[in-house]
Structures are given as structure tokens and as C-alpha cells.
XYZ file of C-alpha atoms in Angstrom:
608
model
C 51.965 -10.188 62.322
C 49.550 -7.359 61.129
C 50.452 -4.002 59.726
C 52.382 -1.552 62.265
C 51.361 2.158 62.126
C 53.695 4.647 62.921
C 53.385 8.065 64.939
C 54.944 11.391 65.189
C 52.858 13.074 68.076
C 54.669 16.433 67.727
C 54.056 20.047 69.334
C 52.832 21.406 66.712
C 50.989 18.993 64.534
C 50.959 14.996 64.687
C 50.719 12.452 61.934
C 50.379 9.191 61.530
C 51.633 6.491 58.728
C 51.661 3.109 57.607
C 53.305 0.811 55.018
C 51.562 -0.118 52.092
C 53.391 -2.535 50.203
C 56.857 -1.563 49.231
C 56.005 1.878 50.371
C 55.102 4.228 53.837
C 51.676 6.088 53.354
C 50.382 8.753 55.530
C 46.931 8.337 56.844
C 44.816 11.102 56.225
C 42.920 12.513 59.365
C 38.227 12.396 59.624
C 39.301 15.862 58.234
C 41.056 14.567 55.470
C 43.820 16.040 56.456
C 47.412 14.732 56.186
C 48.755 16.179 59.495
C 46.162 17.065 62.420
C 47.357 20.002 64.689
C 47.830 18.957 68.375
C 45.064 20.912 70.090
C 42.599 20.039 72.660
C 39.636 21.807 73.756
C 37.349 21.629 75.993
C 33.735 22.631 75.906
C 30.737 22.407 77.729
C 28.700 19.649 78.694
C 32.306 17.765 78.924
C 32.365 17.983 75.509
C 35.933 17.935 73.584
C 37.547 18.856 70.090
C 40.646 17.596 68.940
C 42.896 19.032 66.281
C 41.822 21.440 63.056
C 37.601 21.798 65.096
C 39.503 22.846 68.108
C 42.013 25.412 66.664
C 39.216 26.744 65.196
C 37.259 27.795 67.837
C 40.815 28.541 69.913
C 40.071 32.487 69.598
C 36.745 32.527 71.419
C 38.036 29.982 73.893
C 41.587 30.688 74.903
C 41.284 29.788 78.460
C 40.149 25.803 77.243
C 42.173 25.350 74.147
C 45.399 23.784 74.708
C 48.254 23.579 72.319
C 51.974 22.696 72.257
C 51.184 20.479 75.342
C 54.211 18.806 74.696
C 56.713 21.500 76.208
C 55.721 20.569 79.378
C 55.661 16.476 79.066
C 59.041 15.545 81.519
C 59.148 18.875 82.732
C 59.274 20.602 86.553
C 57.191 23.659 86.616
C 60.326 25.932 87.345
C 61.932 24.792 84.251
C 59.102 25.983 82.164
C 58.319 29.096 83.614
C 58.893 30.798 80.413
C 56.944 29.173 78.381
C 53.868 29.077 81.526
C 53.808 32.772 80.898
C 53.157 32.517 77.280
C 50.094 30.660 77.111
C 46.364 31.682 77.385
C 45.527 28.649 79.339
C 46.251 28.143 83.087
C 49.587 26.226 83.778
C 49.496 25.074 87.700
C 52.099 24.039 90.145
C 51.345 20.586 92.281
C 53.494 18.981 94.642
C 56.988 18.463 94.345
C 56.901 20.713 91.618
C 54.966 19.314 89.364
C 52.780 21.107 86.343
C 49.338 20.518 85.786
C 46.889 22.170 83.396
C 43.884 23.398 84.798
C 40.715 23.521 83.215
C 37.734 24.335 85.500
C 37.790 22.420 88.933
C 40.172 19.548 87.441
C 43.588 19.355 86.728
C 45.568 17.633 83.793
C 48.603 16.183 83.518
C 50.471 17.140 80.301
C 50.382 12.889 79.085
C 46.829 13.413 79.463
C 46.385 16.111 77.272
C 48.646 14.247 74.213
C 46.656 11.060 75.084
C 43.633 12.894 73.472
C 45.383 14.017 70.564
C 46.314 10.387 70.047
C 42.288 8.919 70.651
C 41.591 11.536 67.628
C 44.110 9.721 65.388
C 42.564 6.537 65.684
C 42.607 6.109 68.678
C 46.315 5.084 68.791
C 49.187 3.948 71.389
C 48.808 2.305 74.364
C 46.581 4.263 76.236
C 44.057 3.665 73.391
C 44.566 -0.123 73.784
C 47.140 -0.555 70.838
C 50.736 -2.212 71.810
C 53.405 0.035 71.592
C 56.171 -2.167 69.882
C 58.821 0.332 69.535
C 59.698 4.152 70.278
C 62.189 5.309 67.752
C 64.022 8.379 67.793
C 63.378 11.420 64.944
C 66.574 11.161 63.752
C 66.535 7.541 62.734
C 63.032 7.769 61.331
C 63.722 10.605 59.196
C 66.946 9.152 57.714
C 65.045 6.006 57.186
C 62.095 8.080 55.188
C 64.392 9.804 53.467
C 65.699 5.642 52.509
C 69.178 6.366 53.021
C 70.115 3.501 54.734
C 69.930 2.095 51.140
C 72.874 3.819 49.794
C 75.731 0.935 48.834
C 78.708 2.950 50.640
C 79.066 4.399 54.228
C 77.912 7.381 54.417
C 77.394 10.674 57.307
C 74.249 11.941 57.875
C 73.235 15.018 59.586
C 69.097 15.025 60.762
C 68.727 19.043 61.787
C 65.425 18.890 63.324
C 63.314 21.660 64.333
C 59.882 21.644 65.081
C 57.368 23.340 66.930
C 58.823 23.156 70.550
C 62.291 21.495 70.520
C 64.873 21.159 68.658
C 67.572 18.283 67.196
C 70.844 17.571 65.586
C 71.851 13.992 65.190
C 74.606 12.428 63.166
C 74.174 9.112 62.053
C 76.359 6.808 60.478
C 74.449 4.926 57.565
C 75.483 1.846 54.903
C 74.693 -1.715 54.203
C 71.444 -1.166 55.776
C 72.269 -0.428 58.777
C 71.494 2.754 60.694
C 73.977 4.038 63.481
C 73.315 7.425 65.675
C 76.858 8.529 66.467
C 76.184 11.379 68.545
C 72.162 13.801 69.681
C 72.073 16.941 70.923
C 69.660 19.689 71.143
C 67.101 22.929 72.436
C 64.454 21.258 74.577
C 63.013 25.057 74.497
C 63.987 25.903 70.916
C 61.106 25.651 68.667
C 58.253 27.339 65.809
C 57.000 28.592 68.988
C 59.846 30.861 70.003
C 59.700 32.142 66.859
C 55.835 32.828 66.877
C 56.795 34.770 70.007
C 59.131 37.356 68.713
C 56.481 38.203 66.105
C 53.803 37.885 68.723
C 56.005 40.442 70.894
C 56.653 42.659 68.112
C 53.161 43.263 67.605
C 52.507 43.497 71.060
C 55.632 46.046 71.887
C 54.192 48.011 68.770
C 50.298 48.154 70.530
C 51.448 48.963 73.738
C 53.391 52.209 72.542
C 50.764 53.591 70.305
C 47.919 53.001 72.469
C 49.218 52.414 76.071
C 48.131 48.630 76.333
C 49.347 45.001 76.423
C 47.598 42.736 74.158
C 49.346 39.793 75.917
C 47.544 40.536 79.237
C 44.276 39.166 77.409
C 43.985 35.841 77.088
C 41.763 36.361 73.425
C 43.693 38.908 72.109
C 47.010 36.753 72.472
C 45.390 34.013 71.418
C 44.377 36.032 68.235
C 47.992 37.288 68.248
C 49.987 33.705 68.276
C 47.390 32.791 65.068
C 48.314 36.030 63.480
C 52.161 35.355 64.294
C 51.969 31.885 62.876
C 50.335 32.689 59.470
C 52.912 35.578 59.167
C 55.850 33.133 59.792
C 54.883 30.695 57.183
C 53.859 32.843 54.716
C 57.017 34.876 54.973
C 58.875 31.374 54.091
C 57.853 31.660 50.472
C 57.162 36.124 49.978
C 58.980 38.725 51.576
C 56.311 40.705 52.973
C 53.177 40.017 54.632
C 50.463 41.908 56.278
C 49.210 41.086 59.765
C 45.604 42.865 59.920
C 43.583 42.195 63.042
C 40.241 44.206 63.142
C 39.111 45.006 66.443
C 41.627 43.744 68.492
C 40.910 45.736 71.610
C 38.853 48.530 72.876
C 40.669 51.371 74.386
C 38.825 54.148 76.147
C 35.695 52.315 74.852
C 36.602 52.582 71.159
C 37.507 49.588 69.089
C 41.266 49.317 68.019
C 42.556 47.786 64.876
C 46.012 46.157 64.668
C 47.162 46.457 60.692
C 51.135 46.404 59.898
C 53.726 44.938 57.113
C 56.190 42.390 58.254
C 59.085 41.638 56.484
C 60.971 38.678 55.645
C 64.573 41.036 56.813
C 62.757 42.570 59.555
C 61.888 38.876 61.005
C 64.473 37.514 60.340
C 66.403 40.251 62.362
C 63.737 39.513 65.155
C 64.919 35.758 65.231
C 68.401 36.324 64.661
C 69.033 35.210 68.171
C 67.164 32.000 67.879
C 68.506 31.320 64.334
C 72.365 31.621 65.603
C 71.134 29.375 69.014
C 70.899 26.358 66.326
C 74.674 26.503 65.231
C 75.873 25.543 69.020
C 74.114 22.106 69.431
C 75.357 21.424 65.779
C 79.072 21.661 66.771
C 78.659 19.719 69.933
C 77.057 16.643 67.963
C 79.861 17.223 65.487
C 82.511 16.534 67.924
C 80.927 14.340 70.025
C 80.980 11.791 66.551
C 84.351 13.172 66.381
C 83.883 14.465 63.048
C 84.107 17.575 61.088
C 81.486 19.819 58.826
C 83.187 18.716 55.485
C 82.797 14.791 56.711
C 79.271 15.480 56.481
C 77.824 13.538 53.590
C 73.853 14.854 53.660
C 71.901 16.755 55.742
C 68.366 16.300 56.273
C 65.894 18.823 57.211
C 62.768 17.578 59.981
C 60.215 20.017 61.189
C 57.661 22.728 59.532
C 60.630 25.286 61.065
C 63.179 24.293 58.886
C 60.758 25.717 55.794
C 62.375 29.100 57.083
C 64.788 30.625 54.268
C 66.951 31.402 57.256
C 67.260 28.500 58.803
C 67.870 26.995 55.565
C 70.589 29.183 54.866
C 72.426 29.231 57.781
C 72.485 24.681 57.808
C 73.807 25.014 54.183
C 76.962 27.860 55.325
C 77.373 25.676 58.290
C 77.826 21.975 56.357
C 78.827 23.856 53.167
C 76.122 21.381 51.072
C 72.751 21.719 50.089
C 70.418 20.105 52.686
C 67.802 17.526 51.197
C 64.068 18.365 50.685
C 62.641 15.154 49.035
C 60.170 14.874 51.721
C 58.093 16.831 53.370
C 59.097 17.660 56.674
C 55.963 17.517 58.609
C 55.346 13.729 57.756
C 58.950 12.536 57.539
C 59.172 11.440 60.954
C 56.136 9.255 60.816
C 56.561 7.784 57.849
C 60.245 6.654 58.921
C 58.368 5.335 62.218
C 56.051 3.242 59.697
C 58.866 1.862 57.896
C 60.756 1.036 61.252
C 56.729 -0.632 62.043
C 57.086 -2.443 58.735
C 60.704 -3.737 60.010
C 59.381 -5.470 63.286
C 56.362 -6.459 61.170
C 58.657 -8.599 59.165
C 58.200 -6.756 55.887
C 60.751 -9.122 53.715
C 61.605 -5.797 51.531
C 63.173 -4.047 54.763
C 64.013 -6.924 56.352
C 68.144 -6.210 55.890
C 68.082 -2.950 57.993
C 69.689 -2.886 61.449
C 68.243 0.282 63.444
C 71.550 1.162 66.195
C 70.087 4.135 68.337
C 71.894 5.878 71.414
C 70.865 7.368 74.651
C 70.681 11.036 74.095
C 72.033 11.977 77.622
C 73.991 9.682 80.587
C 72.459 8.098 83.399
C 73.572 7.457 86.579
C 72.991 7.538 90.157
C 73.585 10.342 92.672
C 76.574 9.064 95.214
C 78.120 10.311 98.440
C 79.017 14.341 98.049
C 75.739 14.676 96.414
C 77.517 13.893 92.702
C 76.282 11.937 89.991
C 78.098 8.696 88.948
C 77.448 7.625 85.698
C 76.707 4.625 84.629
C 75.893 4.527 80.958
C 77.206 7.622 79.200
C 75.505 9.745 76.670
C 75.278 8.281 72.827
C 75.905 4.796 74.172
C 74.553 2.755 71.265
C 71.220 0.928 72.726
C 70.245 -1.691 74.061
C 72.691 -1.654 76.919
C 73.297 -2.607 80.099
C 75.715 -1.785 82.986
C 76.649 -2.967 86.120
C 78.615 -1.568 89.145
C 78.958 -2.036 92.950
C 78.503 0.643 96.011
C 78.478 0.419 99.254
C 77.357 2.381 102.375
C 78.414 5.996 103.719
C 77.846 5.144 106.859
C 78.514 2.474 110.019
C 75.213 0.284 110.350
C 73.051 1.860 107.532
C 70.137 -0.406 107.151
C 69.445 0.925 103.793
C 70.316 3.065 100.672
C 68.218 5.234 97.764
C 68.767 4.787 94.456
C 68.344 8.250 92.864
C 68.197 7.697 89.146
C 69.450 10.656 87.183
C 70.049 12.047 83.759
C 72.316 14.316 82.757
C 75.553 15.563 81.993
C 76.225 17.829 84.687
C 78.839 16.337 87.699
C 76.459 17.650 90.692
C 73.096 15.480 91.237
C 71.187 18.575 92.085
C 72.205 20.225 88.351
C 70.452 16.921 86.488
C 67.314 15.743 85.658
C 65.531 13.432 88.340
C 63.763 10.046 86.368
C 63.542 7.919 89.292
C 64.026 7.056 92.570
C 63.907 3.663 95.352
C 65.055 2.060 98.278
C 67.023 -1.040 99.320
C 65.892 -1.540 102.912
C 67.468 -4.543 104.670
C 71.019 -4.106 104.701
C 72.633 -6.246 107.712
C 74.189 -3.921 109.890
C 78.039 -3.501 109.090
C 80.526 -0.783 108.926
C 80.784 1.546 106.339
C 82.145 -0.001 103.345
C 81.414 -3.321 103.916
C 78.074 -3.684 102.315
C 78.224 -4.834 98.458
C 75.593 -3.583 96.853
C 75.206 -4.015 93.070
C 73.339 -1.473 90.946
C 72.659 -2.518 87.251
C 71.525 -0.033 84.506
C 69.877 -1.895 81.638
C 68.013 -0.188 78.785
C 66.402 -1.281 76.216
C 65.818 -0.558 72.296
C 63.052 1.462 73.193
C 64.848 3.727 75.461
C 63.044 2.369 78.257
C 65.252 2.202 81.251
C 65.159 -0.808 84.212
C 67.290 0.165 87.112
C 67.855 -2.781 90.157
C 69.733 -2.486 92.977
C 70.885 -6.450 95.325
C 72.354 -6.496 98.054
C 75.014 -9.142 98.185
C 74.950 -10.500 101.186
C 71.301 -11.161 101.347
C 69.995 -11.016 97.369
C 67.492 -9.034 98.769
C 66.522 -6.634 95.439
C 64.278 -3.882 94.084
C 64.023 -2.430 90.751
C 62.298 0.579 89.164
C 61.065 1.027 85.616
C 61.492 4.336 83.671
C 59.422 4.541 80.262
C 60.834 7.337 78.419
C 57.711 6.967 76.383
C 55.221 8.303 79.037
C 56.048 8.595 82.054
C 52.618 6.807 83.588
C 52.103 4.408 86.142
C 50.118 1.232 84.964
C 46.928 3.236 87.751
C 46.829 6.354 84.946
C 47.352 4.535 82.229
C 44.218 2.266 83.385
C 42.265 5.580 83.726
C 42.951 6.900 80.585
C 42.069 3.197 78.844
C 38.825 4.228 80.587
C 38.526 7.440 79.870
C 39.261 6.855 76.319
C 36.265 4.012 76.228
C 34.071 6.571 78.110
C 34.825 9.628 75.187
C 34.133 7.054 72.747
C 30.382 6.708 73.463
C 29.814 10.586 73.679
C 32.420 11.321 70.454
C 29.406 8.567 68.561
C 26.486 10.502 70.119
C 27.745 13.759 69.212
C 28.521 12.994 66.013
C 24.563 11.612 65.606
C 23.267 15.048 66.804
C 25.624 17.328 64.104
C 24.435 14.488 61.385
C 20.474 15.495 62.412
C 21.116 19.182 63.120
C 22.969 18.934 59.761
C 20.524 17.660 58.141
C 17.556 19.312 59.308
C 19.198 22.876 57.539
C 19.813 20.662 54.831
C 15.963 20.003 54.729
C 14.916 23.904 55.503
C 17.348 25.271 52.646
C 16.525 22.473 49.675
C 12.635 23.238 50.321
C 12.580 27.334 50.910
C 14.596 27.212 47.564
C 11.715 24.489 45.936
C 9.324 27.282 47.302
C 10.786 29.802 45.458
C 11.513 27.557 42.130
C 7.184 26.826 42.705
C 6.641 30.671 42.973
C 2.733 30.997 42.796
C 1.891 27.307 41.429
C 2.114 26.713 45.299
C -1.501 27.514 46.973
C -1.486 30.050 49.624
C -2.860 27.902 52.101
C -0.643 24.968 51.929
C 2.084 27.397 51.372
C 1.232 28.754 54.680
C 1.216 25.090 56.203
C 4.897 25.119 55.014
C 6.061 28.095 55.906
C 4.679 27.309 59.588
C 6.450 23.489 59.458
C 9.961 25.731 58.519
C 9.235 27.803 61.019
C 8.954 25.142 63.673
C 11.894 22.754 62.859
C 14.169 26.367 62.519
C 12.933 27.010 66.475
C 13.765 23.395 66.922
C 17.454 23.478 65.181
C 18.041 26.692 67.115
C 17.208 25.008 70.535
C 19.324 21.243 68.989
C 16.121 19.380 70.542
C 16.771 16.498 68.757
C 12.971 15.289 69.384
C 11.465 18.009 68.264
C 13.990 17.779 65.006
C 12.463 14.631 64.213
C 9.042 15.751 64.125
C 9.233 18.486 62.620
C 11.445 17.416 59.793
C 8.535 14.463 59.392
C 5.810 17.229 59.174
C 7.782 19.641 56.629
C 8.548 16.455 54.295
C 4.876 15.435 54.568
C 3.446 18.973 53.810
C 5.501 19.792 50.956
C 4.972 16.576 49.467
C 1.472 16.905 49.365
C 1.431 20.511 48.630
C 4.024 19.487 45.485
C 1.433 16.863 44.111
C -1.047 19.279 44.400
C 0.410 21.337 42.113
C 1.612 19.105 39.427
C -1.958 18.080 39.326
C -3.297 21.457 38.751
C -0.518 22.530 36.377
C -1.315 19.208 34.681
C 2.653 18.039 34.540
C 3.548 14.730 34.976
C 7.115 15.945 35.325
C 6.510 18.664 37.590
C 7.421 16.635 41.037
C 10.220 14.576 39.210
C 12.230 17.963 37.784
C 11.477 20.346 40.721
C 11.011 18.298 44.329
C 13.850 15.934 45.464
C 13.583 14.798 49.368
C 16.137 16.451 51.337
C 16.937 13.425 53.191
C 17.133 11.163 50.318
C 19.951 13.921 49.434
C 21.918 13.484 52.825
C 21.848 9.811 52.087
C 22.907 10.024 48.474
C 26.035 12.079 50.024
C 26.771 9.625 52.082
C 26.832 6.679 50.150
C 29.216 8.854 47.377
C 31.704 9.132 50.071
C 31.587 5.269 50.468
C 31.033 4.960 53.941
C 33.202 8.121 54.846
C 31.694 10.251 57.865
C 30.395 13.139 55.858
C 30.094 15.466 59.383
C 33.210 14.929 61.337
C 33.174 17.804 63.869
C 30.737 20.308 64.666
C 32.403 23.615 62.781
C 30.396 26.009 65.040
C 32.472 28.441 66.826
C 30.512 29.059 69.932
């Protein structure tokens, strides 16, 4: 079997990893970049940028930039509604309460969106055409980076986990290679976001009582305010104080506005305190649900670019009264424990020993008469499972039933999460009770959930599959295969035009400054003839007419070529053209073949 990459497609940033040899190496992004943000934006021309090019230009294009997609993946629009409000760019509502995000005259669904961050990192997963041979939980890749399931006695783990939109405590059980998660729990709306937003807020609140406006009711001044909330936030992990300084932030009365004030570690930290103490909770849940105690804790393990807040840090180390461990960094952890769980299924023979033993985070079951839910496999069930149990009808003579599929831990179906639903048509008509209908619940090590429902009497059967992975029907993920094939050919030609618009400035600086070098060696008239050719190919750079790029560049290099041997003859120097003139596109080329085949342009930088 080949190598197995592994991927942590997070909110905030994604990476990607992959084992070589005895050890798991992140791959660095066409940026070089270890991590690449998860941003998408969308241009003109259906033109996209994905990751570090597209926060870049996320100021000037707030409306078409689209970050922490994955707050919304799974989600109903009324159970985001908070977060919809946040964001710059246009969250709709679809039928049956579904969220889309619109961008022009189309609408995306939020898989779509994280599909594109995954085409950027090579183009990866199964949309891009890759096999996706296992989904593993955070908590089980991170304890496996962090190669604890090495240690020779049993010992308790604790993974706190927060990241960029969500946020995790699981306690695993690890020894003799093997890796057990006892109990999960969690903030599927607690992340580096929320705490963006109480800067973001701050600043805001602070704006709106000197000068009588909301920033956050323009979409480019809150964009510029969640970048200016972010850098404050991480640079107030390792200094106390930090200045936020935004020039021009908004014109009131028709006079530019400036936004400059200190922020301090205490002062945030008193803004957060909510979200900070809203950690603790989940903690003491997953504690007793593994029916163990704070001083049973053997390690804790810190996941997430959050966790690189003093406070959080502080308040994990009162609560498990131990250190927690920082031996790797928490932005690749999780995807270089999913390459070593790749390298395990590859058949790696140095990892071959460990024994992954996930759970289901939440039960499932199916709603029943009374509108309840019935459970069938209860939450941190160790996975795979499977479970079977028999129903029967509500009523005399019903010719069929639904299945409604539900997660969740609350006891009325209306209270949990919806993840399926189906019908049994068929049943012979009886009275109520008779019918024997037997519903089986069988999930996988992937988390990926088949539900089938037989009738008894006749075998008749249907079945549903739930991937917790995406969500997609085999239709979407077909279009995005396509779509994915279709960006490929434009990502190639776009990348051609930035490598000749590139080079043609390359080409117009390298001979302006030969010019200058030449001073009055050059003759006036074939300086003129230069100066004429620069003038040209600068008109045709500043229209990107790629044609007109090509001929032009030919001219210039001709002109100056001849104009250059002109003038080493008169200044009788063999040397002259040798120490002074070297062909700007022989340069490009030279650059190229130092970075060994390495795209030297990756993404157009332009902020338009």
C-alpha cells in the first residue's frame, strides 16, 4: 500500500501530514507554509483564492471572502444564528432550514466551501479523487502525535482541545499500544472566534460611543476589525499589552476616523472571562462520564492555536492540578496524529502494535411513539458497533413506518439533532402491535453510521447511510469531482498569466536599472527606442494582455541588446555586455531552476 496523508481541515487553519519513515512530517503548503488558513474567495471572472492569497485580500473583499466555514457544516440555520450575524459574508436560509452561503446569483453549501480548501492542499479527500480510508477523531490523533500510546504502563489522558470554532475534552485511556476514548464532550460554538469577538466588540462598543457609529454594520470595517482582533489575541499570548491602530477606519460627517487603543492582557482576559470559565463545564462532564476524578488524570494535552492563551493555560493546569504538555505544536498535532493513524492502515511495521478504540461522541436512536427518542447505541460506546432492536406499529393496519434517525442526548425527538430519515412501506395490514419490525444500528470505525429497518413478516428492507464525514450524496460529491477537474485547468492558466505578468516587470525593472548603470554610453536615439519598448510592454502589463506581453517583451530584449553591443563597441570593452547586461528572462529561468522545480509564483499577491 502507498503512503497515507493525513488531514486536519480545521476552522481556522488546516494542515496536512505524512509519515516519513519512523516519523510524521507536515507538508508545507505552494506558500511554504506549514498550516494554510481556511479561507475562500471569490473573485471575478470565476476566479478563486484559497488560504494565506485570499486572507489577504479579505479587507477589500468582505462580502466574497469566506472563513470559519466550518461552524456551519451539520448545522440548521436557526442554530447558528449567532454566529450568521457575525460575518461579513451573506449566510442564507433554504428549505427545511437549511444554510447556504451566497455569493452573487449562486448559493453554497458549507461542504462546498471546505471542499476548496481541501483542492488547495493537494487536492485532497474524496471529493478531490483520493480514498478516504479513515476519519479519526482529534482526540486520538493528538494523543497519538504526542506518542503516548508508547508509554509501558496504563495511563489517563486528558486531550483539551480548542480551536478556532469548537471546542473538546476527551479522556482516553492509553497503554500497551493501545488507544481507548473513555468519554467526549464539548462547545460546538466555543472557539478563537468567540474570543476574536469580544475584542472585536470592545472596539466596536468603544467607536460607537465616541463617535456615534457601529463599525460592525460595515461589512469592511468588521472585516478590518476581526484581523485587528486576531493579531491582538495572539500577540497578547506572549506580551501584556498591545496596540490595535486602524487608520482610517471610517468617515464620519465626511472626515476620516482613526481607531488607535492599548489592550491588555488583564483587560482581555476580563473580556473572555465568560468564555474561559464555559471550558471548565464540559471538562467535568467527560470526567464523570469515564467515571474518574481530576487527580486520576495522568497528562493533559493541549490541541488548538486557542490553548496558546496564558488563561486558558492556567485555568487546565488549576483544574487537573498538573502541568499540561506542550511538546508539539498545537496547530499541526492533529494532523500529524492523523498521518501516523495513515501510517497504521498503511501497514507501517514500526506502528503496527497500536490498537486505535474510538467512541461515538453522542447516542443515536430513533424517534418512537410520544414523539421520544429511543436510543439505540449510547454516547461513548467504543466503535465499531452495532445494535439491534424490534418495534412495531402505533396503529391498526399501518402499511408503513419512518425511521427518524437522531442524535442526541435529550429524551424528546424534537430537542435532538436530525441525521436521517426513511420509510418501510409494505407492512401487511395487522393490528397494532403485531408487526415485527427490526431496526439495526451499525457503525463503523469511521463513525459512519448504516441504519436498516425489515420487516419480519415479509423481509422486505431499506437502509440509509449517514457519513459523519460529509454529509453529501454520491450526486454532489460527483459535482464537486467535476468542479474540482474544471478549477484545475483555470488554477494552471492563471498561474501562466502571473508567471508572464511577473516576468514582464521583472524585464522592465532589470533593464531601466541597466539604463541607468549605462548612463550616457547609451545613444540618445536607441535610448529613445527603449524607453518607447518600456513604455509599451508597461501599457501592456497594466491592461494583463498577455499577447501584447509577448511582443513587447521580444522588442525591449531585442532593442537593448543591440543598443548594449553598440556601446561596448564604442567604449571599446570586451567586458562591457558580460559585467553590465544580463537577459531578464534568462534571470526568471535561473530562479526557477534554483528552486528545483518549485512554482516560484504561487498566487497572484495583488489586492484588487
Amino acid at each position: 500500500m502507498g503512503k497515507i496523508i493525513g488531514i486536519d481541515l480545521g476552522t481556522t487553519n488546516s494542515c496536512v501530514s505524512v509519515m516519513e519513515g519512523n516519523e510524521a512530517v507536515v507538508i508545507s503548503n505552494s506558500e511554504g507554509k506549514r498550516t494554510t488558513p481556511s479561507i475562500v474567495a471569490f473573485l471575478d471572472k470565476d476566479e478563486r483564492k484559497v488560504g494565506d492569497p485570499a486572507k489577504r485580500q479579505a479587507i477589500t473583499n468582505p462580502r466574497k471572502t469566506i472563513f470559519s466555514i466550518k461552524r456551519f457544516m451539520g448545522e440548521s440555520y436557526f442554530n447558528v444564528s449567532k454566529e450568521v450575524n457575525r460575518v461579513p459574508y451573506e449566510v442564507v436560509k433554504t428549505d427545511n432550514n437549511v444554510l447556504k452561503i451566497k455569493i452573487e446569483n449562486r448559493n453554497y453549501s458549507p461542504q462546498e466551501i471546505s471542499s476548496m480548501v481541501l483542492q488547495k492542499m493537494k487536492k485532497t479527500g474524496e471529493i478531490a479523487g483520493l480514498e478516504v480510508k479513515r476519519v479519526v477523531n482529534e482526540p486520538t490523533a493528538a494523543a497519538l502525535a504526542y506518542g503516548l500510546d508508547r508509554k509501558a504502563k496504563d495511563i489517563n489522558v486528558a486531550v483539551f482541545d480548542l480551536g478556532g470554532g469548537t471546542f473538546d475534552i476527551s479522556i482516553l485511556e492509553l497503554g500497551d499500544s493501545i488507544v481507548e476514548v473513555k468519554s467526549t464532550n464539548g462547545d460546538t460554538h466555543l472557539g478563537g472566534d468567540d474570543f476574536d469577538q469580544v475584542i472585536i466588540d470592545w472596539m466596536a462598543e468603544d467607536f460607537l460611543k465616541n463617535e456615534g457609529v457601529d463599525l460592525r454594520h460595515d461589512a469592511m470595517s468588521l472585516q478590518r476589525l476581526k484581523e485587528a482582533a486576531e493579531k491582538a489575541k495572539i500577540e497578547l499570548s506572549s506580551s501584556t499589552m498591545t496596540e490595535i491602530n486602524l487608520p482610517y477606519i471610517m468617515p464620519v460627517n465626511g472626515i476620516p476616523k482613526h481607531f488607535v487603543k492599548s489592550l491588555s492582557r488583564a483587560k482581555f482576559e476580563q473580556l473572555a472571562d465568560t468564555l474561559i470559565q464555559n471550558t471548565m463545564e464540559p471538562c467535568k462532564k467527560a470526567l464523570a462520564d469515564a467515571d474518574l476524578n481530576a487527580n486520576e488524570i495522568d497528562e493533559v494535552i493541549l490541541v488548538g492555536g486557542s490553548t496558546r492563551m496564558p488563561a486558558i493555560q492556567n485555568i487546565v493546569e488549576k483544574f487537573f492540578k498538573k502541568k499540561p504538555s506542550k511538546g508539539v505544536n498545537p496547530d499541526e498535532v492533529v494532523a500529524i496524529g492523523a498521518a501516523i493513524q495513515g501510517g497504521i492502515l498503511a501497514g507501517d511495521d514500526s506502528l503496527k502494535d497500536i490498537l486505535l478504540l474510538d467512541v461515538t461522541p453522542l447516542s443515536l436512536g430513533i424517534e418512537t411513539m410520544g414523539r421520544v427518542m429511543t436510543k439505540l447505541i449510547e454516547s461513548n460506546t467504543t466503535i465499531p458497533s452495532k445494535k439491534t432492536e424490534t418495534f412495531t406499529t402505533a396503529v391498526d393496519n399501518q402499511p408503513s413506518v419512518e425511521i427518524h434517525v437522531l442524535q442526541g442526548e435529550r429524551p424528546m425527538a424534537a430537542n435532538n439533532k436530525t441525521i436521517g430519515r426513511f420509510h418501510l412501506d409494505g407492512i401487511p395490514p395487522a393490528q397494532r402491535g403485531t408487526p415485527q419490525i427490526e431496526v439495526t444500528f451499525d457503525i463503523d470505525a469511521n463513525g459512519i453510521l448504516n441504519v436498516s429497518a425489515k420487516d419480519k413478516s415479509t423481509n422486505k428492507e431499506q437502509s440509509i447511510r449517514i457519513e459523519a464525514s460529509s454529509g453529501l450524496s454520491d450526486t454532489e460529491i460527483n459535482k464537486m469531482k467535476e468542479e474540482a477537474k474544471a478549477n484545475e485547468e483555470s488554477d494552471k492558466k492563471e498561474k501562466e498569466k502571473i508567471d508572464k505578468l511577473n516576468s514582464a516587470d521583472s524585464t522592465i525593472f532589470q533593464i531601466e536599472k541597466q539604463m541607468k548603470e549605462m548612463g550616457d554610453k547609451l545613444p540618445a536615439e536607441k535610448k529613445e527606442l527603449i524607453e518607447s519598448s518600456i513604455s509599451n510592454l508597461k501599457e501592456a502589463h497594466k491592461a494583463q494582455d498577455l499577447d501584447a506581453i509577448d511582443k513587447y517583451m521580444d522588442e525591449l530584449n531585442k532593442v537593448f541588446q543591440e543598443a548594449a553591443q553598440g556601446a561596448q563597441g564604442q567604449n571599446g570593452n570586451p567586458n562591457f555586455q558580460d559585467a553590465n547586461f544580463q537577459n531578464p528572462n534568462e534571470k526568471q529561468e535561473n530562479k526557477k531552476e534554483d528552486k528545483k522545480g518549485k512554482d516560484e509564483y504561487t498566487d497572484f499577491e495583488e489586492v484588487k
